[in-house]
XYZ file of C-alpha atoms in Angstrom:
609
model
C 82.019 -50.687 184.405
C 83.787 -50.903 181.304
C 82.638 -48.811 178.109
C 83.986 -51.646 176.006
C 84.553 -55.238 176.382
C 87.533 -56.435 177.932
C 90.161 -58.348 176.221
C 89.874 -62.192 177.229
C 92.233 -62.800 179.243
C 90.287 -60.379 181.320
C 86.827 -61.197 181.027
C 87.583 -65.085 181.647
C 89.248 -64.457 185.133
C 90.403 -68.197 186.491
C 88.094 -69.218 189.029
C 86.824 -72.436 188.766
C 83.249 -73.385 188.627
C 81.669 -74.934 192.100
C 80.514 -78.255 191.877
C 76.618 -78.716 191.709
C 74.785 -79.973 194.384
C 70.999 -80.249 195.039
C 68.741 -82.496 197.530
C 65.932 -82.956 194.796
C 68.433 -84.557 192.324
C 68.504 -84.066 187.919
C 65.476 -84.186 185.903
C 65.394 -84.431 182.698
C 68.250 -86.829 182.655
C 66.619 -90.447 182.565
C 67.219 -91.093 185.930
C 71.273 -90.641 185.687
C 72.457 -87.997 188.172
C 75.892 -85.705 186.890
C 79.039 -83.962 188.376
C 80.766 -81.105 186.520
C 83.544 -83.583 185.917
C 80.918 -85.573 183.958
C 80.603 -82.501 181.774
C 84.292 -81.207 181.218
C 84.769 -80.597 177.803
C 81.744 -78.877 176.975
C 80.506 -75.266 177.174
C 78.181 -75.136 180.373
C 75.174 -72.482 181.016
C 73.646 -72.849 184.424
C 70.122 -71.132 184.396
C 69.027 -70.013 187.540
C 65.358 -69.660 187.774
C 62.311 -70.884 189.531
C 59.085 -71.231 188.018
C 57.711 -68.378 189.625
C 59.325 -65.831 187.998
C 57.901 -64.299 184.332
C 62.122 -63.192 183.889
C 62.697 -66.680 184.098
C 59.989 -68.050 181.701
C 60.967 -65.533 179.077
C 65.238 -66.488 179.257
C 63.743 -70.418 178.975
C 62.427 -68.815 176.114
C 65.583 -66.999 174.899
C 67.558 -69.767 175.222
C 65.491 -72.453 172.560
C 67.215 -71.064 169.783
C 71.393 -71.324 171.225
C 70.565 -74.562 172.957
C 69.194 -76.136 168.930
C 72.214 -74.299 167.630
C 75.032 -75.398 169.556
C 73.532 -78.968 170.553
C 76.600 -81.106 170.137
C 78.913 -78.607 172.394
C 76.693 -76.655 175.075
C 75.018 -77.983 178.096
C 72.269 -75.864 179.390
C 71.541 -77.120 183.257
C 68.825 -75.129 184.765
C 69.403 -74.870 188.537
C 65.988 -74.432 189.985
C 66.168 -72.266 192.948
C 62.842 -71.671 195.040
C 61.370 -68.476 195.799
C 58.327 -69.947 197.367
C 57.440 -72.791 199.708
C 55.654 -74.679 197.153
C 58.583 -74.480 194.933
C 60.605 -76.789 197.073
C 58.211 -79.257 196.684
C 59.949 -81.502 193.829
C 56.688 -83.012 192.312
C 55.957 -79.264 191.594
C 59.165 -78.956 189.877
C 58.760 -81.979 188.093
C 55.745 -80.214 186.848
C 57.133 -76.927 185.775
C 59.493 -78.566 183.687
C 57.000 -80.216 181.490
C 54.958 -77.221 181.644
C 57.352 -74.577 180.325
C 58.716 -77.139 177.692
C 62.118 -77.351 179.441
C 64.677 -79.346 177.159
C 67.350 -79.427 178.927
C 68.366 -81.244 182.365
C 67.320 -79.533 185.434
C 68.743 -79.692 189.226
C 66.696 -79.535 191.854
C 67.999 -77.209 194.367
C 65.447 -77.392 197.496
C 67.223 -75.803 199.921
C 69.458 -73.259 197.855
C 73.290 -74.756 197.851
C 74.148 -74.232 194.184
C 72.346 -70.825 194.480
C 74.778 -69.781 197.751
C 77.844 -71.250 196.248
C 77.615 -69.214 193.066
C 76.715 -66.081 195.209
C 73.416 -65.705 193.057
C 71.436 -62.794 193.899
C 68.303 -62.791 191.102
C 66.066 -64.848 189.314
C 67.347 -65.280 186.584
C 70.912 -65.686 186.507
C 73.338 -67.287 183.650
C 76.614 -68.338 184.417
C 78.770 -69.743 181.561
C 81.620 -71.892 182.489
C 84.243 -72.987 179.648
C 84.867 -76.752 178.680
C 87.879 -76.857 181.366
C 85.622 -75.618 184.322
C 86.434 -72.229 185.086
C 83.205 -69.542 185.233
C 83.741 -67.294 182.346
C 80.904 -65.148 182.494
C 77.266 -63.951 184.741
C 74.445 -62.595 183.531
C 71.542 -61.590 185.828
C 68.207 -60.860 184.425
C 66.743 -60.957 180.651
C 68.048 -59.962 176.840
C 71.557 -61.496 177.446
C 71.242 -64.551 174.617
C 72.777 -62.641 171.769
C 75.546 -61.761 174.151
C 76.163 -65.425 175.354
C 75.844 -66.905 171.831
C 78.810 -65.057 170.667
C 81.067 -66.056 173.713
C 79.719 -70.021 172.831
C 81.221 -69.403 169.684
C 84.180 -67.668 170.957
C 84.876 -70.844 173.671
C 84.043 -72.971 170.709
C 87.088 -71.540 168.614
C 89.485 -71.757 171.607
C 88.541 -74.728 173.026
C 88.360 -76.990 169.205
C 92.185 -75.523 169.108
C 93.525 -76.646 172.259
C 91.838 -79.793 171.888
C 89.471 -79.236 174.825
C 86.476 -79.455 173.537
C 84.472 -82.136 173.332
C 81.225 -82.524 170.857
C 78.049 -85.294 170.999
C 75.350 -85.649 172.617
C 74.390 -84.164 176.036
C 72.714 -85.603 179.082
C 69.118 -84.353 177.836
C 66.314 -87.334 178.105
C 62.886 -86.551 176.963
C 60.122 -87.913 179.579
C 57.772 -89.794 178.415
C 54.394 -87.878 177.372
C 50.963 -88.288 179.760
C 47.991 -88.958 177.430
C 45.743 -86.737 179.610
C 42.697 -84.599 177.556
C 44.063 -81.512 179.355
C 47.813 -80.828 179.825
C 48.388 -77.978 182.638
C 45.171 -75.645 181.636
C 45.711 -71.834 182.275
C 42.444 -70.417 182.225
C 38.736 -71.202 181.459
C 35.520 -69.371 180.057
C 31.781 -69.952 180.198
C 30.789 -69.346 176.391
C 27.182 -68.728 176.070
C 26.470 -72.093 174.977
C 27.195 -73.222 178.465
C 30.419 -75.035 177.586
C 33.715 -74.254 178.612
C 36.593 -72.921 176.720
C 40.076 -73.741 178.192
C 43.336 -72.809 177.579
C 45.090 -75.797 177.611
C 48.395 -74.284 177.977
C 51.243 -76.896 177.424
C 49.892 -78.196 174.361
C 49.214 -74.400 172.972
C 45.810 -75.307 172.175
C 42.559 -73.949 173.588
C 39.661 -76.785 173.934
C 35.968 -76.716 174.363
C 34.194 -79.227 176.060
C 30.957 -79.905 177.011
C 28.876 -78.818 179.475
C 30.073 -81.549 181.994
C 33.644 -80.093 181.706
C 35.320 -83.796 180.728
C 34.053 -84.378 176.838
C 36.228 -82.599 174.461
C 33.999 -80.912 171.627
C 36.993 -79.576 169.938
C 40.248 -78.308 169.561
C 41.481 -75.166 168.476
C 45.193 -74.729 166.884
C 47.867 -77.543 165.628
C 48.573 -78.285 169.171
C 52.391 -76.987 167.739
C 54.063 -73.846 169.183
C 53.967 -71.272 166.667
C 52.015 -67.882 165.763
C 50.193 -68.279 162.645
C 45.988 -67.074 162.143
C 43.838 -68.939 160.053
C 41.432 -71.831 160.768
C 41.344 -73.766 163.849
C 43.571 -76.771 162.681
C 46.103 -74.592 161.160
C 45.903 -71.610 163.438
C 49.328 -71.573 166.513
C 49.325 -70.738 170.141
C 52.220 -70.366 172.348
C 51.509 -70.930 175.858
C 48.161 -69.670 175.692
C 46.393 -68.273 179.358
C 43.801 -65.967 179.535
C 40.390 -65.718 177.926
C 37.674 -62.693 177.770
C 34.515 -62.905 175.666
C 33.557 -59.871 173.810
C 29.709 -58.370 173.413
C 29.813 -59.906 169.631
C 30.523 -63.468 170.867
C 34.189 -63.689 170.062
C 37.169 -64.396 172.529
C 40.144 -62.788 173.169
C 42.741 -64.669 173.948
C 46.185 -64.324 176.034
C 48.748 -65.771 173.947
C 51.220 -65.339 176.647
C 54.637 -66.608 174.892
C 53.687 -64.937 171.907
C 53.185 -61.969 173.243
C 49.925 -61.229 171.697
C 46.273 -60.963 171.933
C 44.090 -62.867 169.927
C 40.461 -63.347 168.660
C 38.957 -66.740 168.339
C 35.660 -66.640 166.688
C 33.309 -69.748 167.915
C 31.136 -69.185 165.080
C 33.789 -70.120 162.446
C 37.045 -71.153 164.457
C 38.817 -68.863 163.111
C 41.682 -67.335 164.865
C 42.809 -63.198 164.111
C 45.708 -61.776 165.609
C 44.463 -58.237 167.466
C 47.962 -56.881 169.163
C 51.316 -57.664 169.305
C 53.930 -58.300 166.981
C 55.371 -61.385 168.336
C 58.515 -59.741 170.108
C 58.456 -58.760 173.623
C 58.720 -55.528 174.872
C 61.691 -53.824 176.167
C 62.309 -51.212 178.087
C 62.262 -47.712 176.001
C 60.046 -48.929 173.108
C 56.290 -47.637 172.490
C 53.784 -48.115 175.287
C 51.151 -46.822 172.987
C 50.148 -47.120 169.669
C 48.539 -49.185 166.508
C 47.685 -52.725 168.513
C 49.633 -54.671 165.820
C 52.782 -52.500 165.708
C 53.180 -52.222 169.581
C 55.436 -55.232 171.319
C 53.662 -56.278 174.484
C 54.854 -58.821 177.303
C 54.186 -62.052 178.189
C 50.173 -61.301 178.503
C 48.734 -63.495 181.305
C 45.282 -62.579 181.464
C 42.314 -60.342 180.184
C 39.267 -58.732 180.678
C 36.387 -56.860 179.187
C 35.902 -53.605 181.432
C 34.967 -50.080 181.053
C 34.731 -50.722 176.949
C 38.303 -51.898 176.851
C 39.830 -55.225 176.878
C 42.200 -54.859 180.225
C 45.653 -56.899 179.919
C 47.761 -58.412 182.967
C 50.809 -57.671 181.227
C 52.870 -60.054 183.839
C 55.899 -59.263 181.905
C 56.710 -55.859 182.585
C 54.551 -55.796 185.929
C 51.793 -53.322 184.443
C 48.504 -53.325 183.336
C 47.654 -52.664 179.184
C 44.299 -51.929 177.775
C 43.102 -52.601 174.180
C 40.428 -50.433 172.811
C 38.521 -52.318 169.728
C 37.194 -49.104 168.371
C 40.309 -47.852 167.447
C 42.562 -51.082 167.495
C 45.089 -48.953 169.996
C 47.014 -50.482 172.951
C 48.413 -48.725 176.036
C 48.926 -48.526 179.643
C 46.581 -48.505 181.920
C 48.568 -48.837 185.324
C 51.976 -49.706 186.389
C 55.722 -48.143 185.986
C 57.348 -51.549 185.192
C 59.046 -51.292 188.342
C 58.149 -54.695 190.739
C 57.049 -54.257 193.703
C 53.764 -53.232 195.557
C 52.719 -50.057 195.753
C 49.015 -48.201 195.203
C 47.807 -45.165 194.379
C 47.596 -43.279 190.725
C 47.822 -45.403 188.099
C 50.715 -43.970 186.637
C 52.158 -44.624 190.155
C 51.403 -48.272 191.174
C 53.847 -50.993 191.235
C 52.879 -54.496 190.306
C 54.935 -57.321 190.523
C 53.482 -60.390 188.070
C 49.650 -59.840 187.439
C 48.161 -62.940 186.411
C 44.908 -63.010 186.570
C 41.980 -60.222 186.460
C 38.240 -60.395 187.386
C 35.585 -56.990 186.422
C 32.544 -55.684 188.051
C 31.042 -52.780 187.284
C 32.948 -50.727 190.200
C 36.453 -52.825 190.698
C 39.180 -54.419 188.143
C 39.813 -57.319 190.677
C 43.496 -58.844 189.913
C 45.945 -61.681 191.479
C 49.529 -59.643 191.870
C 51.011 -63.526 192.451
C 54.592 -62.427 192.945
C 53.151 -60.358 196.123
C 51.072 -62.845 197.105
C 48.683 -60.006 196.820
C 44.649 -59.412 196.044
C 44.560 -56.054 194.297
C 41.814 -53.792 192.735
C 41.694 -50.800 190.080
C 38.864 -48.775 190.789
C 36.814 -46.905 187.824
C 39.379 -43.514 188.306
C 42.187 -45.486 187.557
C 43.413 -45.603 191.473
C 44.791 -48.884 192.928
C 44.015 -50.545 195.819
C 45.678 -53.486 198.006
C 42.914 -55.909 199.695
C 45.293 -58.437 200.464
C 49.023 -59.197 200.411
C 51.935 -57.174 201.897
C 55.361 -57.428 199.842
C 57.828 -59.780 197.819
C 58.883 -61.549 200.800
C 55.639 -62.640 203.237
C 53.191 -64.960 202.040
C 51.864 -68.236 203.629
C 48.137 -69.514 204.327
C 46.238 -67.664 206.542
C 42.527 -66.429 206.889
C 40.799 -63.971 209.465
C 41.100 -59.662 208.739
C 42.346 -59.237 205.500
C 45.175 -56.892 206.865
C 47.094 -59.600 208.272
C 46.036 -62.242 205.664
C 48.235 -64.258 203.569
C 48.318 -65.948 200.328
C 50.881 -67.780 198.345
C 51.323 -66.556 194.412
C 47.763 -66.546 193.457
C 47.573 -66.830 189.651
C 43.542 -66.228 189.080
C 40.803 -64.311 190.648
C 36.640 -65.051 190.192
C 33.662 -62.038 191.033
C 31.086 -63.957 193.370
C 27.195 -62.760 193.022
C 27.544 -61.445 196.902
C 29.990 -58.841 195.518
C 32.662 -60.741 197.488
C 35.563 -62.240 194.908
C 37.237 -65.892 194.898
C 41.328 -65.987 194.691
C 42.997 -69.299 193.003
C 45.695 -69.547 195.964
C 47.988 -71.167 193.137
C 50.858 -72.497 195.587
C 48.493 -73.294 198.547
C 46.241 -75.801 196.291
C 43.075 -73.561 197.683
C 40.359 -71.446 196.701
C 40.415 -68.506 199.234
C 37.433 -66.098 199.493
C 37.592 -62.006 200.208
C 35.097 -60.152 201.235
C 34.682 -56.328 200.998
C 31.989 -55.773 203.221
C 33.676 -57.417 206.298
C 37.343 -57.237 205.001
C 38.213 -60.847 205.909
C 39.909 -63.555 204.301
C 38.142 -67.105 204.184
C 39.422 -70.456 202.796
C 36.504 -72.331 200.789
C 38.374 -75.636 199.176
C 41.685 -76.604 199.569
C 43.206 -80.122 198.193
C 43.600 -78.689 194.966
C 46.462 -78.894 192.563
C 47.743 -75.522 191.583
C 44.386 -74.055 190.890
C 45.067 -70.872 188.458
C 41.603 -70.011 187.582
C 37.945 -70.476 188.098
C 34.610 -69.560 186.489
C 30.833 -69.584 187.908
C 28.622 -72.034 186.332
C 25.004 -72.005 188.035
C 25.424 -72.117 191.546
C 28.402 -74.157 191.272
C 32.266 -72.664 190.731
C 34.359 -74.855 188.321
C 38.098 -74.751 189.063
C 40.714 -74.824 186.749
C 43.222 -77.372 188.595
C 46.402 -77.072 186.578
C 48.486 -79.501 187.858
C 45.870 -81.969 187.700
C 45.064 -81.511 184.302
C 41.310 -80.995 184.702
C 38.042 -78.959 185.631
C 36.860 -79.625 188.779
C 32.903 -78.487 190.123
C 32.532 -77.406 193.206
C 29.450 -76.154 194.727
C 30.448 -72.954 196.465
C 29.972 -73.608 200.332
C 27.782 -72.225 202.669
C 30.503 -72.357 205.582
C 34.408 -71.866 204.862
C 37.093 -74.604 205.306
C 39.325 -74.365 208.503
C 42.812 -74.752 208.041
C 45.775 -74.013 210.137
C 47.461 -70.812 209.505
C 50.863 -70.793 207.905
C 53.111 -67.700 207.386
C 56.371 -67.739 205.291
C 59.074 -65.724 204.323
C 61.151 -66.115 201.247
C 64.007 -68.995 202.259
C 67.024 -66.606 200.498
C 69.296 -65.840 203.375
C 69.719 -61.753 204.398
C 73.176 -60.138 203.193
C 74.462 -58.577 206.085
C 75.254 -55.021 205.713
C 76.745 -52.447 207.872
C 74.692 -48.980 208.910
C 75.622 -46.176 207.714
C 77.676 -46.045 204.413
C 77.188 -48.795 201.598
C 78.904 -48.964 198.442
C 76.253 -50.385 195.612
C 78.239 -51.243 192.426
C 76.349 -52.860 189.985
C 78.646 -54.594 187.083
C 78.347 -54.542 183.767
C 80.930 -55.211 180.696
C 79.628 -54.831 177.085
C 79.772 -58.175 175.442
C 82.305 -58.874 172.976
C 82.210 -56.834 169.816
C 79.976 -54.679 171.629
C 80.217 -50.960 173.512
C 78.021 -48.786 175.544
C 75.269 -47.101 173.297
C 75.576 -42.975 173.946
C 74.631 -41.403 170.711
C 71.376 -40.657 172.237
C 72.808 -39.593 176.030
C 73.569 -41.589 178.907
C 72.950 -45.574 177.439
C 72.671 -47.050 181.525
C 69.859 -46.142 184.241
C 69.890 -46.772 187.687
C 66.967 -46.965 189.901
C 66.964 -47.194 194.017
C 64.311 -47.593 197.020
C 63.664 -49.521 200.052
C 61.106 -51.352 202.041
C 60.289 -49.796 204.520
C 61.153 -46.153 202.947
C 63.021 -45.576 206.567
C 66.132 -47.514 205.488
C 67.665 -45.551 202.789
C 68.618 -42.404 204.235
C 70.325 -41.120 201.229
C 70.567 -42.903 197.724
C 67.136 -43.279 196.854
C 66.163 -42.478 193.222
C 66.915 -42.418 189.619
C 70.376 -41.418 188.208
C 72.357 -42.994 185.271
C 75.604 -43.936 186.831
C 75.391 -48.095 187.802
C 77.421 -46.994 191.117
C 76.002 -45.161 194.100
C 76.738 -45.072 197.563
C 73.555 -45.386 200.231
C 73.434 -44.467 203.302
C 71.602 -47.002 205.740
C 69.492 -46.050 208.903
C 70.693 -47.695 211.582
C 67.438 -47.492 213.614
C 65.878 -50.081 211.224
C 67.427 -53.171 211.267
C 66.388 -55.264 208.120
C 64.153 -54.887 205.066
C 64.669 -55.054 201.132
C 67.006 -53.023 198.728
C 64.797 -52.488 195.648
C 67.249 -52.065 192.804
C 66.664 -51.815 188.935
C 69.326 -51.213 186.445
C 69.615 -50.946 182.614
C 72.491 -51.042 180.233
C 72.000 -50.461 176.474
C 74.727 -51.694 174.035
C 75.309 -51.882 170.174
C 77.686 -53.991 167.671
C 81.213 -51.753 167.780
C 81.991 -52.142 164.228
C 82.402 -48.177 162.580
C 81.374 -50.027 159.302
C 77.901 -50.748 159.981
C 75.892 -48.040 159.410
C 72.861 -49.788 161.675
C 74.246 -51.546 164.485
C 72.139 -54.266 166.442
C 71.383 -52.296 169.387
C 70.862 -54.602 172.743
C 68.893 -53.657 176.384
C 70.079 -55.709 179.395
C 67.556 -55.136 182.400
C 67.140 -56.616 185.670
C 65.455 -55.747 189.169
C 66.232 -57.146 192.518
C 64.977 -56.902 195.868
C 67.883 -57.710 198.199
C 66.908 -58.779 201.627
C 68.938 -56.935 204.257
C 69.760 -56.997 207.370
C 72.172 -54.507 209.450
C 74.918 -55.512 211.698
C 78.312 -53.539 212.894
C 80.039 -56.286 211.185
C 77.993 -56.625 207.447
C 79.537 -55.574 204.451
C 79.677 -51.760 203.227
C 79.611 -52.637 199.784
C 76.808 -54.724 196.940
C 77.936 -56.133 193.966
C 75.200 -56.753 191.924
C 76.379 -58.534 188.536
C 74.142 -57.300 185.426
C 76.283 -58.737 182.993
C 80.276 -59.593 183.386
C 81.998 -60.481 186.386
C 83.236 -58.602 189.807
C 86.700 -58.242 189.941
């Protein structure tokens, strides 16, 4: 680790960029499919993500601003990389890319062989290579933009002066826009009226339509992305998801790109910001406070319980609450840490909640990166119905302790008491039931369902990738279906017992150094599934290097790792330098053998010598 950056000759070590390669093919592209030879001469960023993954939504986001900046010299390629079995599918790429407003080509990776040959070990991961080919720089995780915009314009510099750069236009081609009424809904409410209100998330509009869920009777916001209140033509969403309606009639809404809550009145059409600020929050900033001076992140659903307005706050893997009769946000449950762990609020580990369902006695929510059905009960304790880890998910019904779903974005309270689960990435609507404990299937041949409301005896599904409502009247018998178990398709590192060396890298960018004026400016955080398989090393400390000590009696499981760097502008004449937090978690699958590695490199932000 280096308290200040390197000098270049350094930082851009000479190894030369591996070619890209991916069984799904480019999108994005019109068809016309690329080599990095294609591409020499201009500044490539390769974004590692899959659609997933909250980190990787909010770097798409990060990255709007460099890739309209430097248009005529930097590529941005997004390498999708699956977590999950559904992500593999490539209509279901070709999906997210619309969805998340991806402008930029995208590879298809199916099976993982740009992922392996640029030893990726996160979602996400940016890797900049210069306009002659070589990998210059890695970045795992989120906050790294400001960092990589002022190596662009460093590579820039060098590369107009040695005459290898080369400007114009990239390989980006627009698709053609589907003239559907609905364009991948998030979430859906019954208003009073007995229409439905729907998020209709790519467009960054919400939409009421009638009763019979198909006629439109309006729409609410420019249908541009933007953040501005006002009246209903002239108000902006970005992204909106989730929807709650309020004793007074009004709806709160998850504005989940935004980062904010806010209130649609159906009376007048009036949108009202209630919290946020716009920004997202980082790590170390207020997790309490005045609703409209506290950042929150990426805000996926909501729901009216206990007098508060209860937020899936899928970007920091907690749950928020906003009280109206003070205007005050904080947090409910959650450490920020991702994983999946109950007990205490304080305590609990979430990893992605996306959608949330209240009774009077359970806070029901979908935990989709654990493939998990959770509850909150009214102390503030959390429970696990469903759903094991990171790693195991698939389709299977029967006792809910050996159950499995895959990412479930949205979850519905039934009259019986039982609850309904939007299996997102197994195109079903699953069924739990507290009284017996087991798991049923009740529809499947859905399209990425991600919500679903009660209307009458019938439940109407939000099918997202379908661009519609669909009614279903809730059966009296469940579906069969043959059970299906997965684990994650990222190969095991190989690690010997005993003694491991865990390094994680990190350089401060150029013009930058580490931040101490306040103590120690980097955090390190360890653990292990099971708990058995770190011996010693477990825990918080501030040092980014530690060495573990592995139990050889348990031969695999996950390395839960979480590290922070904070670093300011290293220029003694500016009496407020912009201050910068890097972050990123990863769960490293592991598996022991005599001749595995004894030591993890884990690249925050730099490159492993």
């Amino acid at each position: 680790m280096s308290e200040s950056s390197p000098a270049p000759t350094t930082r851009r070590a000479r190894v030369r960029a591996p070619e890209l390669t991916g069984k799904g093919g480019w999108l994005n592209t019109g068809g016309n499919q690329y080599t990095l030879a294609d591409l020499r001469g201009r500044i490539v960023i390769l974004d590692f993500w899959t659609f997933c993954c909250i980190n990787c939504l909010h770097v798409l986001d990060e990255l709007r601003e460099l890739e309209a900046k430097h248009r005529d010299t930097v590529v941005i390629i997004g390498v999708h990389s699956p977590k999950f079995v559904h992500e593999a599918e490539h209509q279901a790429v070709v999906d997210a890319v619309e969805r998340y407003g991806v402008e930029h080509p995208v590879l298809d990776d199916p099976e993982l062989a740009t992922w392996k040959q640029y030893a990726v070990r996160a979602w996400p991961t940016l890797v900049v290579i210069d306009p002659e080919g070589y990998v210059v720089a890695q970045h795992a995780g989120e906050g790294h933009a400001h960092a990589i915009a002022k190596l662009v314009e460093e590579l820039e510099a060098e590369h107009a002066a040695k005459g290898t750069l080369r400007r114009g236009d990239g390989p980006y081609v627009a698709p053609e826009p589907e003239p559907t009424t609905l364009r991948f809904p998030g979430k859906a409410l019954l208003l009073p009226s007995g229409n439905f209100l729907v998020s209709d998330t790519t467009r960054h509009q919400l939409v009421e339509l009638a009763a019979d869920g198909e006629s439109v009777v309006r729409r609410i916001g420019s249908g541009a992305r933007g953040f501005a209140d006002g009246a209903a033509e002239d108000a902006a969403f970005n992204e909106p998801q989730g929807l709650a309606l309020l004793d007074d009639g009004a709806v709160v809404v998850a504005d989940t790109v935004n980062h904010a809550l806010r209130r649609f009145d159906p009376a007048t059409g009036r949108i009202a910001t209630l919290a946020g600020t716009g920004r997202q929050w980082m790590q170390g900033e207020a997790t309490e406070g005045p609703a409209r001076e506290v950042n929150l992140s990426s805000p996926w659903d909501v729901a009216w319980w206990q007098g508060r307005v209860w937020i899936a706050m899928a970007g920091v893997h907690q749950l928020w609450a906003y009280d109206p009769a003070d205007g005050t946000v904080s947090v409910t449950a959650g450490t920020t840490n991702e994983g999946l762990v109950d007990g205490p609020g304080a305590e609990a580990w979430f990893a992605q909640p996306s959608g949330l369902a209240a009774t009077p006695e359970r806070l029901w929510l979908a935990d989709s990166e654990t493939s998990a059905l959770r509850w909150v009960d009214p102390d503030g304790q959390v429970h696990t119905a469903v759903g094991t880890g990171l790693f195991d998910f698939g389709h299977r019904d029967g006792a809910a302790g050996q159950a499995l779903l895959q990412h479930p974005l949205g979850v519905t309270a039934l009259p019986d008491g039982s609850v309904a689960v939007s299996d997102t990435y197994n195109h079903a609507l699953r069924r739990y039931d507290p009284a017996t404990g087991e798991v049923t299937t009740l529809a499947t041949d859905l399209r990425e369902p991600s919500d679903a409301v009660l209307a009458g005896e019938d439940i109407v599904v939000v099918e997202s990738a379908r661009h519609r409502l669909t009614r279903l009247r809730l059966p009296e018998e469940a579906v069969r279906v043959e059970a299906v178990a997965h684990r994650t398709q990222r190969a095991a590192t190989e690690v010997a017992p005993g003694a491991l060396r865990l390094d994680v890298i990190f350089q401060a960018p150029a013009g930058q150094k580490l931040d101490t004026r306040y103590g120690p400016s980097t955090r390190l955080l360890v653990s292990a599934t099971p708990p058995e398989l770190l011996l010693d090393g477990a825990g918080a400390g501030t040092g980014l290097a530690r060495d573990l000590e592995l139990n050889p009696a348990v031969s695999e499981g996950v390395l839960h790792v979480s590290a922070m760097a904070a670093s300011c502008d290293d220029d003694p004449a500016n009496e407020y330098p912009a201050c910068h937090v890097h972050q990123q978690d990863w769960g490293v699958p592991v598996r022991l053998a005599d001749t595995g590695t004894d030591r993890l490199p884990l690249v925050l932000a730099g490159l492993d010598a």
